[in-house]
Amino acid sequence: MTKHPYVIDQMIGSAEISARIDALTQEIKAEFTDTRKLVVVGLLRGSFIFIADLVRQLEMEVEVDFIETSSYGNSTESSREVRILKDLRGDIEGRDVLVVEDIVDTGHTLAHVLTLLRSRQPAKLRSIALLDKPSRREAEVTADWIGFTIPDEFVVGYGIDYAQAGRNLPYIGKVRFTE
Ligand code: IMP
Ligand code: MG
């Protein structure tokens, strides 16, 4: 897949992201007050920075696990078929689980992962997405918590990439193609 020339326009700054995570963690803590040890499941690779900030602000005992699904490849188009490339290491039966996604676009990824994890009979299963693009939704799914709702733009930064570029930007930026 060709990577087209582009520039990045900042959309959500790092201070804004951090303030939002602060507010979200208060709500998450309230939801899991009776949880002894929360299993926080990050969807690789886009959620790695979000999950790192989230668990540090949660101030509760957590176990961190990861699951990786097949993604866009290097294209900006979503593929409908979701495959598990790397499964969880731990057993989630009877556990309280929080799935952490970077961005819900068509929703196929989150819908597939939630169905899979639900089949393993966790006691409680919740999900959080840093970003949500509701206008692109094809699968019927909504994360329990959403950081920011954004328009139909291709974004990078704060863990999210465009063909493996832009992941380590401290802010969320909109990709603007210049050709
Ligand atoms: P969905 O299955 O269509 O909801 O897509 C989910 C995945 O596509 C996300 O976890 C991202 O990895 C990727 N994705 C969706 N939108 C964007 C974007 O704007 N920039 C980068 N990756 C994206
Ligand atoms: Mg992803």
CSV table of N, CA and C and ligand atoms in Angstrom, one decimal, residues 43-47 67 69-72 100-104 109 159-161 167, ligand 2:
chain,number,residue,atom,x,y,z
A,43,LEU,N,-6.2,-3.4,23.0
A,43,LEU,CA,-6.2,-3.9,21.6
A,43,LEU,C,-4.9,-3.3,21.0
A,44,LEU,N,-4.0,-4.2,20.6
A,44,LEU,CA,-2.8,-3.8,20.0
A,44,LEU,C,-3.0,-3.4,18.5
A,45,ARG,N,-2.2,-2.5,18.0
A,45,ARG,CA,-1.2,-1.8,18.8
A,45,ARG,C,-1.6,-0.4,19.2
A,46,GLY,N,-2.7,0.1,18.6
A,46,GLY,CA,-3.1,1.5,18.7
A,46,GLY,C,-3.4,1.9,20.2
A,47,SER,N,-3.8,1.0,21.1
A,47,SER,CA,-4.2,1.4,22.4
A,47,SER,C,-3.0,1.5,23.4
A,67,ILE,N,-4.7,-8.1,23.3
A,67,ILE,CA,-5.2,-8.9,22.2
A,67,ILE,C,-4.9,-8.1,20.9
A,69,THR,N,-5.8,-7.8,16.8
A,69,THR,CA,-6.6,-8.3,15.6
A,69,THR,C,-5.9,-7.8,14.4
A,70,SER,N,-6.4,-8.4,13.3
A,70,SER,CA,-5.9,-8.0,12.0
A,70,SER,C,-6.5,-6.6,11.7
A,71,SER,N,-5.7,-5.7,11.1
A,71,SER,CA,-6.2,-4.3,10.9
A,71,SER,C,-6.3,-3.9,9.5
A,72,TYR,N,-6.2,-2.6,9.3
A,72,TYR,CA,-6.3,-2.0,8.0
A,72,TYR,C,-5.1,-2.4,7.1
A,100,VAL,N,-9.9,-1.9,26.1
A,100,VAL,CA,-9.4,-0.6,25.8
A,100,VAL,C,-9.1,-0.5,24.3
A,101,GLU,N,-9.8,0.3,23.5
A,101,GLU,CA,-9.6,0.4,22.1
A,101,GLU,C,-9.2,1.9,21.8
A,102,ASP,N,-8.4,2.0,20.8
A,102,ASP,CA,-8.0,3.4,20.4
A,102,ASP,C,-9.1,4.2,19.7
A,103,ILE,N,-9.7,3.5,18.7
A,103,ILE,CA,-10.7,4.2,18.0
A,103,ILE,C,-11.7,3.3,17.4
A,104,VAL,N,-13.0,3.6,17.6
A,104,VAL,CA,-14.1,2.8,17.0
A,104,VAL,C,-14.5,3.5,15.7
A,109,THR,N,-14.2,-4.3,14.7
A,109,THR,CA,-13.2,-4.8,15.6
A,109,THR,C,-13.7,-4.9,17.0
A,159,GLY,N,-0.5,6.9,19.9
A,159,GLY,CA,-0.7,5.4,19.7
A,159,GLY,C,-1.2,5.0,18.4
A,160,ILE,N,-1.9,5.9,17.8
A,160,ILE,CA,-2.6,5.6,16.5
A,160,ILE,C,-1.7,5.9,15.3
A,161,ASP,N,-1.7,5.1,14.3
A,161,ASP,CA,-0.7,5.2,13.2
A,161,ASP,C,-1.4,5.4,11.9
A,167,ARG,N,2.6,7.3,15.3
A,167,ARG,CA,2.2,6.7,16.6
A,167,ARG,C,2.6,7.4,17.8
B,2,MG,MG,-6.8,-0.7,16.6
